[in-house]
Amino acid sequence: MEALDGTRFSHSGIATRIDDGTGPATHLASALATELPDTGFDIGGVRWDEFATFWGKHRDLYCIPMTDELRARALAYLTQFEPEPDKEGSFSFLKLVTVAAGLRSVELEPRWPDLAERLFGAARDVAQAWEATKDDPSYYCAELAAHAYGRPFTRAEMVPAATGLGNGLQEWSWIGRLVRAWGERVDDGGDPTRAETWAALFSLVFSEDWDFVSRAVGASTRSSFYLLGGVRGSVVTPLPLADPPADHPGLAHTGVEIPAALVTPRMLWAAFGRDAIRRVEKS
C-alpha cells in the first residue's frame, strides 16, 4: 500500500491522552494490527498506544494540527471505544488488502482502463459491504480517522503523485499464506453480500492481476518483521506532498465519493495538513 500510495506513511491515528489531564498528547488512538495474519484474520483493534511504543519499533511520528471543531469531533467519536483488550473492536486485514486493490486500480487506469474500472468497482463494493458500524467495529487505520473526522473523500483524491508496482514482479514466497488469509473471511456470519463482494475482488485479482498478488505476498512477508518488533534502521523523513500528474484520468472522478475504507494515510495528509505536518519530538 505504501508503494501504491506514494509515501512512506504506513499508519495513521488520532493523538490523545488516556487520563483526564490537559497538555500534550501522549498516545495514538488507532486501528492497529498486533499479530501475524496466521493467528486470526481480524487482529488488534482500536487501541491507545503510547508514542514510545512506536519509537521502540524504530518508527517516527508526525502530527497535523487540527481545528478545535475537528479535534472535538474525533475525540467524541473515540468515546464509543474502550481502551481495553477485547473491547475495542478489531483491525481488518481484509480492508488493508482492499484499499491496496483500490489504489492498484488508480495505477492501472491510464494503461488498462477496463480492468481498472472493474478492480475499483470490486474494491468499492467490498469497502461498502464491510463498512464499520457500532455493532461491527472492524477498522483499517485510515478508515478510523476518516470516520472520526467526518470528512468525505472522492475517487479523484485517490490519485497519488507518482509510484506503483509495475509489471513482471517475481515475489512468490508465502503465496499459500496469502491465499488462506484472503479466503478465510469469505463466509462471515452468513452475510451473503459481504461474502459475494469479497469473493468477486478475490477472483478478479487472482485471475487478472498477478503482479498485484505477487507484490502483496512480498509486502506481507516484510510487514511481519515490523509486527514482531524486529525492524531496525534510520527514520525516513517524508518528502513534501507533491501534486498528482495533471493528465491522470483518475482526476476526472471529482464527484464520485468513496467509502471511508478506501481512504489512505496520504489522503488524510493532503486533506488536513498538506503544509502543516511536523515531526513529534521524543520526550
Coordinates of N, CA and C in Angstrom, one line a residue, residues 5 74 86 90 92-93 118 127 163 190 233 252 278:
D5 N 0.5 4.2 -2.7 CA 0.0 5.4 -2.2 C 1.0 6.6 -2.3
A74 N -13.4 14.2 16.6 CA -12.7 13.0 16.6 C -12.6 12.4 18.0
D86 N -10.0 -6.6 24.0 CA -11.3 -7.3 23.7 C -12.5 -6.4 23.7
S90 N -11.9 -4.3 16.2 CA -10.8 -5.1 15.7 C -10.2 -4.5 14.5
S92 N -8.9 -4.8 10.6 CA -9.3 -5.6 9.5 C -8.2 -5.7 8.4
F93 N -7.5 -6.9 8.4 CA -6.5 -7.2 7.3 C -7.2 -7.2 6.0
R118 N -13.1 -2.2 -13.3 CA -13.6 -3.4 -12.7 C -13.0 -3.6 -11.3
A127 N -15.5 -2.5 0.3 CA -15.5 -1.4 1.3 C -16.8 -1.0 1.8
T163 N 3.9 6.7 -8.3 CA 4.5 5.5 -7.8 C 3.8 4.3 -8.4
G190 N -22.7 -15.7 7.7 CA -23.8 -15.9 6.9 C -24.3 -14.7 6.1
G233 N 16.6 0.4 11.9 CA 17.0 1.3 10.8 C 16.7 2.7 11.0
A252 N -10.5 13.0 -13.0 CA -11.8 13.4 -13.5 C -12.9 13.0 -12.6
R278 N 4.3 18.1 11.0 CA 5.5 18.3 11.7 C 5.9 17.1 12.5

